[in-house]
PDB file of C-alpha atoms in Angstrom:
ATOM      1  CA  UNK Q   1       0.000   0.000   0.000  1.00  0.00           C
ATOM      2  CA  UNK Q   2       1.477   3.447  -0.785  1.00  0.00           C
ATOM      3  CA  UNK Q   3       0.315   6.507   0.709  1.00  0.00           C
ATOM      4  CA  UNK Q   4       0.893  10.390   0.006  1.00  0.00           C
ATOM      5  CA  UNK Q   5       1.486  12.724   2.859  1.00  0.00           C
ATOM      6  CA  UNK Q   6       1.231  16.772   2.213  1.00  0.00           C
ATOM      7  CA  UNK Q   7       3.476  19.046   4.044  1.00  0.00           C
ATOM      8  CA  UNK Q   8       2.993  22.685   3.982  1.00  0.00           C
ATOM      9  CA  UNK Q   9       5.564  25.605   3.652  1.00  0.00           C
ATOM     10  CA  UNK Q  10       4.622  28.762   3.592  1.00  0.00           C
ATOM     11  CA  UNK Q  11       7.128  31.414   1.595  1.00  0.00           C
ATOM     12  CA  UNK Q  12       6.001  35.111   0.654  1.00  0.00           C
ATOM     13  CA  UNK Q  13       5.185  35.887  -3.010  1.00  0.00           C
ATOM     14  CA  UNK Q  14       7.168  38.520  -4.926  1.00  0.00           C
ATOM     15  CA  UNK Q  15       5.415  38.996  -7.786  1.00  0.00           C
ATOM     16  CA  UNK Q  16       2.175  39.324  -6.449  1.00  0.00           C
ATOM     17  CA  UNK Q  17       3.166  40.645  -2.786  1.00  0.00           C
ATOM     18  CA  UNK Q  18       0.699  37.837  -1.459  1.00  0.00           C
ATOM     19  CA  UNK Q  19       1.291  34.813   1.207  1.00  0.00           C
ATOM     20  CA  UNK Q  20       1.031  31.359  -0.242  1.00  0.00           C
ATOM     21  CA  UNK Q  21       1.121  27.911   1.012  1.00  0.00           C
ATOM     22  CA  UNK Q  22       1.929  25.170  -1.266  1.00  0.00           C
ATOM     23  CA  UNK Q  23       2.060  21.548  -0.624  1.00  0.00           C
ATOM     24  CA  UNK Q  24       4.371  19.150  -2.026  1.00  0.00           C
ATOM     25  CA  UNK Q  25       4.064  15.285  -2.166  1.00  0.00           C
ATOM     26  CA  UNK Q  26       6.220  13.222   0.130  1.00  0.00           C
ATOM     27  CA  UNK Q  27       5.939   9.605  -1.101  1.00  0.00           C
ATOM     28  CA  UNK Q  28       5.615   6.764   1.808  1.00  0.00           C
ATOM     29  CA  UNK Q  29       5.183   2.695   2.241  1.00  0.00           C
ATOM     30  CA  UNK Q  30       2.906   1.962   4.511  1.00  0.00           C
ATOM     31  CA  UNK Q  31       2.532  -1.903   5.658  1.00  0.00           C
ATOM     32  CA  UNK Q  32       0.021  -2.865   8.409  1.00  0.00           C
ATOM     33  CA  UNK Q  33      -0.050  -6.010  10.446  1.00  0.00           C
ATOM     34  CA  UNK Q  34      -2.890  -8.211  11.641  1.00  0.00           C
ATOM     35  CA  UNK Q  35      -3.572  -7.375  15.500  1.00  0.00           C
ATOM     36  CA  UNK Q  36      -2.392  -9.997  17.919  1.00  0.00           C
ATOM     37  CA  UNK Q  37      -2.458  -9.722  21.804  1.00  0.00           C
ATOM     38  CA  UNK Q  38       1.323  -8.694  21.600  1.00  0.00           C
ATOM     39  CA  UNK Q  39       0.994  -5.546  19.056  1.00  0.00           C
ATOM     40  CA  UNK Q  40      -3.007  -4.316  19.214  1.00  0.00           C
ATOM     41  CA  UNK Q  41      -2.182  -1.858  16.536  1.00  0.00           C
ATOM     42  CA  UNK Q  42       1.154  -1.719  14.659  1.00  0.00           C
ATOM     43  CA  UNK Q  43       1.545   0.396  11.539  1.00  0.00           C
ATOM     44  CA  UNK Q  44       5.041   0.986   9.957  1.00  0.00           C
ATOM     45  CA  UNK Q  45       5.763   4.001   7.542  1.00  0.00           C
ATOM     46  CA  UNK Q  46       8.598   3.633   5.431  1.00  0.00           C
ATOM     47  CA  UNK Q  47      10.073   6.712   3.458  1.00  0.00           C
ATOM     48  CA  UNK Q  48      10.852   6.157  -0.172  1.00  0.00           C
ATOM     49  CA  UNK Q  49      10.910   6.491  -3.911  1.00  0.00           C
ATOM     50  CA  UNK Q  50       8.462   5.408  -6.514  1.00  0.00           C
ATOM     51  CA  UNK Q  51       9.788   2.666  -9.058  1.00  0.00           C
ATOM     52  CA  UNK Q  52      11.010   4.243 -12.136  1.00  0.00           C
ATOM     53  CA  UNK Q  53       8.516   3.305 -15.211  1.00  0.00           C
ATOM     54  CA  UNK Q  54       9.842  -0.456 -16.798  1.00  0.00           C
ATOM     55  CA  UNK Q  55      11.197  -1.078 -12.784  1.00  0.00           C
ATOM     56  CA  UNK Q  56      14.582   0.148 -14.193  1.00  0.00           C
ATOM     57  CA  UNK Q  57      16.554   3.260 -13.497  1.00  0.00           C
ATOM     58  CA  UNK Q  58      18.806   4.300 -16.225  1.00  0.00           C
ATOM     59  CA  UNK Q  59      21.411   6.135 -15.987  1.00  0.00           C
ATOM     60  CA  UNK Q  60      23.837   7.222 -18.705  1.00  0.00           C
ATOM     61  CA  UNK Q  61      26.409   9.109 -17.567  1.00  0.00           C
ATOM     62  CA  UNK Q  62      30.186   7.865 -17.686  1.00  0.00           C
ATOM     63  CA  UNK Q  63      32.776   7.492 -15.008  1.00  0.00           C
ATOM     64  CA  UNK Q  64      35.627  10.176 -14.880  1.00  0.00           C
ATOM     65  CA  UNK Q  65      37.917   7.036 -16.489  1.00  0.00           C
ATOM     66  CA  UNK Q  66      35.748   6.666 -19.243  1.00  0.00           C
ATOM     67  CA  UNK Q  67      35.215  10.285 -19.975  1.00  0.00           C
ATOM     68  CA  UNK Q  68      38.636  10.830 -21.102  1.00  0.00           C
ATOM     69  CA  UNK Q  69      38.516   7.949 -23.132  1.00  0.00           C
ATOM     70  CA  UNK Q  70      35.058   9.077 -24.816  1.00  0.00           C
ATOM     71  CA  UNK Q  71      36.418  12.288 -25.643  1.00  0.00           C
ATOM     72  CA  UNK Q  72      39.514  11.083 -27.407  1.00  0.00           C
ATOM     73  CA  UNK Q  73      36.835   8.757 -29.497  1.00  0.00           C
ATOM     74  CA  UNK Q  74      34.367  12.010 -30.090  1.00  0.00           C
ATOM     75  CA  UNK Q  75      37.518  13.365 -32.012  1.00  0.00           C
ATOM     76  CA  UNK Q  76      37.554  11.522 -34.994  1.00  0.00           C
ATOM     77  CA  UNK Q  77      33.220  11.248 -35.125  1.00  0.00           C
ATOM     78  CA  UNK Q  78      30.544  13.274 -37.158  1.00  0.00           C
ATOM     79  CA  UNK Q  79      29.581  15.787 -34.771  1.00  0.00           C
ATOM     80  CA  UNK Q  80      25.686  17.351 -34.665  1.00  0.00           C
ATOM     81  CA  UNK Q  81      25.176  20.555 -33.070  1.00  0.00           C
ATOM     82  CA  UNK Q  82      22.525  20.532 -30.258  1.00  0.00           C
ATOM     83  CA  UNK Q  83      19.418  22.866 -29.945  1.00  0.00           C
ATOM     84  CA  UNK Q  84      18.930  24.288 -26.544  1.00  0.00           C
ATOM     85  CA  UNK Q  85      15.731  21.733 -26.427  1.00  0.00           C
ATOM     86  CA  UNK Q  86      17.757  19.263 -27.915  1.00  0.00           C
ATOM     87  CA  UNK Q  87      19.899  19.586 -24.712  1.00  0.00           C
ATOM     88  CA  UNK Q  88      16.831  19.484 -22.302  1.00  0.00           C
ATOM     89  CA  UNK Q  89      16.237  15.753 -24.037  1.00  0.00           C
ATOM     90  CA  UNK Q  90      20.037  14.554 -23.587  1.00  0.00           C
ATOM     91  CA  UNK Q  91      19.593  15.600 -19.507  1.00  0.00           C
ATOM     92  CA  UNK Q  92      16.587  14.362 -19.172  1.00  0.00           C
ATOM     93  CA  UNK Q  93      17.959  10.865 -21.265  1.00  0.00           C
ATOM     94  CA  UNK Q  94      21.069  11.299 -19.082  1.00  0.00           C
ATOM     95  CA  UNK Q  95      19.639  11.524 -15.841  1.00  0.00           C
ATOM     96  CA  UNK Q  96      16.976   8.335 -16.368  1.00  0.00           C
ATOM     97  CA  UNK Q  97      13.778  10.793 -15.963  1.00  0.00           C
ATOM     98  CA  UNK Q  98      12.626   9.373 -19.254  1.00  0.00           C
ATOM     99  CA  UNK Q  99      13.209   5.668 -17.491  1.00  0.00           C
ATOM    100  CA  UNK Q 100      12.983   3.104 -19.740  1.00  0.00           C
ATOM    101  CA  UNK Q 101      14.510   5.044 -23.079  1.00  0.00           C
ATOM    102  CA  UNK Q 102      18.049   4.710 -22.891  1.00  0.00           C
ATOM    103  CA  UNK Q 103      18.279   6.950 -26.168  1.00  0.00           C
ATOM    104  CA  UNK Q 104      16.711   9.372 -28.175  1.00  0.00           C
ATOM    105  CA  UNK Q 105      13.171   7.252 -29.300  1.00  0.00           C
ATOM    106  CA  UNK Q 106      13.424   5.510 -32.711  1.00  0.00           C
ATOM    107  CA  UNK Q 107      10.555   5.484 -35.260  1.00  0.00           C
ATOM    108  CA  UNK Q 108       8.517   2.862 -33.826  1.00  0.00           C
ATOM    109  CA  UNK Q 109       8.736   4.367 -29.896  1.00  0.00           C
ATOM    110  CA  UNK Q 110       8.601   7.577 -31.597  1.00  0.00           C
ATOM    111  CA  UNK Q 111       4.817   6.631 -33.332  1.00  0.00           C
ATOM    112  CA  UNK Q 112       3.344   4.894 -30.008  1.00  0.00           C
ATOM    113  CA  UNK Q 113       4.645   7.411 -27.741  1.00  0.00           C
ATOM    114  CA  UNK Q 114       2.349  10.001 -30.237  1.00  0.00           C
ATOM    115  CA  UNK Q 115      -0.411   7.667 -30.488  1.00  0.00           C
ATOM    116  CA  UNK Q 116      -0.820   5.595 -27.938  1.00  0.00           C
ATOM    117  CA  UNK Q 117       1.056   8.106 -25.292  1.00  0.00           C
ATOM    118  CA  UNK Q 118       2.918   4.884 -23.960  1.00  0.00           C
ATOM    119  CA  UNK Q 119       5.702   2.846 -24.973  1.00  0.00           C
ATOM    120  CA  UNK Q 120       4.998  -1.023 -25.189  1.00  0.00           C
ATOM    121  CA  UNK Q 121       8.127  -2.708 -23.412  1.00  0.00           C
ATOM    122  CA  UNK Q 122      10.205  -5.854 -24.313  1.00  0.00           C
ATOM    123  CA  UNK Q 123       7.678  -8.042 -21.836  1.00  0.00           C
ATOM    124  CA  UNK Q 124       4.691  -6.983 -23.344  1.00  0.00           C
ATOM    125  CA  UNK Q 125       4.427  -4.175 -20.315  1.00  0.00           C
ATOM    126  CA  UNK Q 126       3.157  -0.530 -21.029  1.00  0.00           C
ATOM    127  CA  UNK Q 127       4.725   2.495 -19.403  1.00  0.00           C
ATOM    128  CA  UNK Q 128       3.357   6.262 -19.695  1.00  0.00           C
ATOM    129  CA  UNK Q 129       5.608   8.351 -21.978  1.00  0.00           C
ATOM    130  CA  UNK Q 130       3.262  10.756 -23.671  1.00  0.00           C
ATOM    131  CA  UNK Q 131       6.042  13.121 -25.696  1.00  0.00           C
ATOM    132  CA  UNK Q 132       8.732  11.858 -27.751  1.00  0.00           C
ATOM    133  CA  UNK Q 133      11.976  12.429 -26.702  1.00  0.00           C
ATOM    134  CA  UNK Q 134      13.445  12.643 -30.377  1.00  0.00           C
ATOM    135  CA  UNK Q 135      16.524  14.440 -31.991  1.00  0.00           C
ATOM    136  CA  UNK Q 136      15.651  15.784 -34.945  1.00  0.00           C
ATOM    137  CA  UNK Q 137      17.963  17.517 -37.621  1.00  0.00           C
ATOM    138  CA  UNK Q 138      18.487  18.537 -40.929  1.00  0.00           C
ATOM    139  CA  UNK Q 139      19.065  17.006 -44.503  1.00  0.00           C
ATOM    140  CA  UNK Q 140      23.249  18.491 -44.079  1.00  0.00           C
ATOM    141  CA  UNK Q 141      23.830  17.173 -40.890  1.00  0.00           C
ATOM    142  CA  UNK Q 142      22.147  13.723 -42.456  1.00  0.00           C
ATOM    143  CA  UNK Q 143      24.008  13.318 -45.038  1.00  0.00           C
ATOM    144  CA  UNK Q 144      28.013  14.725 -42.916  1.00  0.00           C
ATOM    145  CA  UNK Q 145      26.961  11.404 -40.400  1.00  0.00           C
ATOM    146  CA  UNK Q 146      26.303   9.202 -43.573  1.00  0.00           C
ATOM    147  CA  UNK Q 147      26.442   5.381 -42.500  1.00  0.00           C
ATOM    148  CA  UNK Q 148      28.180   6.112 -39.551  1.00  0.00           C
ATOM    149  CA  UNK Q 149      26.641   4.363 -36.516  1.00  0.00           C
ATOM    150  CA  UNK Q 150      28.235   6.423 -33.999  1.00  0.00           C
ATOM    151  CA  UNK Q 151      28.187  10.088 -33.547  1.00  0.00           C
ATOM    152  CA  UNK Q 152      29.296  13.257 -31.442  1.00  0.00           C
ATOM    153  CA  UNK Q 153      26.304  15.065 -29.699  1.00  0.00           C
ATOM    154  CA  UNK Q 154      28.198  18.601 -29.281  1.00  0.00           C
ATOM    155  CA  UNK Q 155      26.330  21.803 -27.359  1.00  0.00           C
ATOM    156  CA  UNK Q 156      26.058  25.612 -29.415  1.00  0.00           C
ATOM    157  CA  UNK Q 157      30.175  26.066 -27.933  1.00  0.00           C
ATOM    158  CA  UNK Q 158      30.993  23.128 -29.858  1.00  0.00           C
ATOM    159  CA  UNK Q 159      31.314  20.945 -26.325  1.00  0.00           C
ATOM    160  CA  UNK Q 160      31.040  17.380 -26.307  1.00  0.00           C
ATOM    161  CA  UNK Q 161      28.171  16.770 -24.778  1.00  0.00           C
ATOM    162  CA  UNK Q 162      27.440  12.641 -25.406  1.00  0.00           C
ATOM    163  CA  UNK Q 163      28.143  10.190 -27.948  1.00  0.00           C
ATOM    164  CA  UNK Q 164      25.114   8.205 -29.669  1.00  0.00           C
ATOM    165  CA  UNK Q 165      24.865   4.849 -31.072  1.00  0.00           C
ATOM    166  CA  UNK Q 166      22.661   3.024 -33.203  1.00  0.00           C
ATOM    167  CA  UNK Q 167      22.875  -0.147 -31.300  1.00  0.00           C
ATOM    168  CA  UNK Q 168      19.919  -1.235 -29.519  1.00  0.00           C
TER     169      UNK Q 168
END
C-alpha cells in the first residue's frame, strides 16, 4: 500500500506581494499487520521512492575514467550541433527521468509514444511516456553522419556533450 502525505511551507510571493502555502508530495510505504495480543495496533511508515517506469533506473552518464577515453573517441566522429531543447532531451535521457529510453526514441517508440502516449516494453508491459523524446535535424547534418553508426552530440560552444549509437 502506498500513501501520500502533504506538508505545507509557507514562503512570501514577490510577484504578487501575497502569502502562499503550497504543498508538495512526500511519497511513503505503509505496511500494516494483523492485530495480535502482543501488538493491538502496529503500523510501519517507510520513506521512499516510486519505481522508475519499466522497474529500471537508467542512468547514462560515464565514469571520470571513461570520460577521457570518450572524448579522445568524439575526435575523430561526425559531430551534430545541439538545440537548446535538444539539450533538455540529452539531460533528461542522461539523468533516467525518461526511465525506460536509454536513447533518443526511434521510429517505432517515436509513433506509439504520439499515439498511444505509452511505450509497449520488451515483456509486453506498457509504461506512460506521452512526448517523444526525439533528436531531430536537418538534410546536411544527415548526409556529414552518412552510414556512420556512432556520432558526437556537441552543445552551441561546440562541447562534447554525449556520444550516440545506433545499437539497440
Amino acid at each position: 500500500m502506498a500513501s501520500a502525505i502533504f506538508i505545507q511551507t509557507s514562503f512570501q510571493s514577490k510577484s504578487l506581494n501575497t502569502h502562499f502555502v503550497p504543498s508538495f508530495r512526500l511519497l511513503v510505504s505503509l505496511s500494516f499487520k494483523p492485530r495480535t495480543a502482543a501488538f493491538p495496533k502496529c503500523v510501519h511508515i517507510r520513506p521512499g521512492l516510486i519505481e522508475p517506469d519499466g522497474e529500471k533506473l537508467v542512468n547514462l552518464h560515464v565514469t571520470q575514467l571513461e570520460r577521457e577515453l570518450k572524448k579522445r573517441e568524439a575526435t575523430s566522429l561526425s559531430k551534430v550541433k545541439l538545440t537548446p531543447i535538444d539539450m533538455q532531451c540529452v539531460h533528461a535521457l542522461s539523468k533516467g527521468w525518461a526511465s525506460p529510453l536509454i536513447g533518443f526514441t526511434r521510429e517505432t517508440e517515436f509513433l506509439q509514444t504520439l499515439h498511444l502516449n505509452s511505450l509497449r516494453l520488451g515483456d509486453g508491459s506498457f509504461v506512460n511516456m506521452s512526448v517523444p523524446i526525439a533528436l531531430a535535424i536537418h538534410d546536411s547534418q544527415k548526409a556529414s553522419i552518412g552510414e556512420s553508426d556512432i556520432v558526437a552530440l556537441l552543445d552551441s560552444d561546440d562541447k562534447l556533450i554525449a556520444i550516440l549509437t545506433s545499437k539497440l
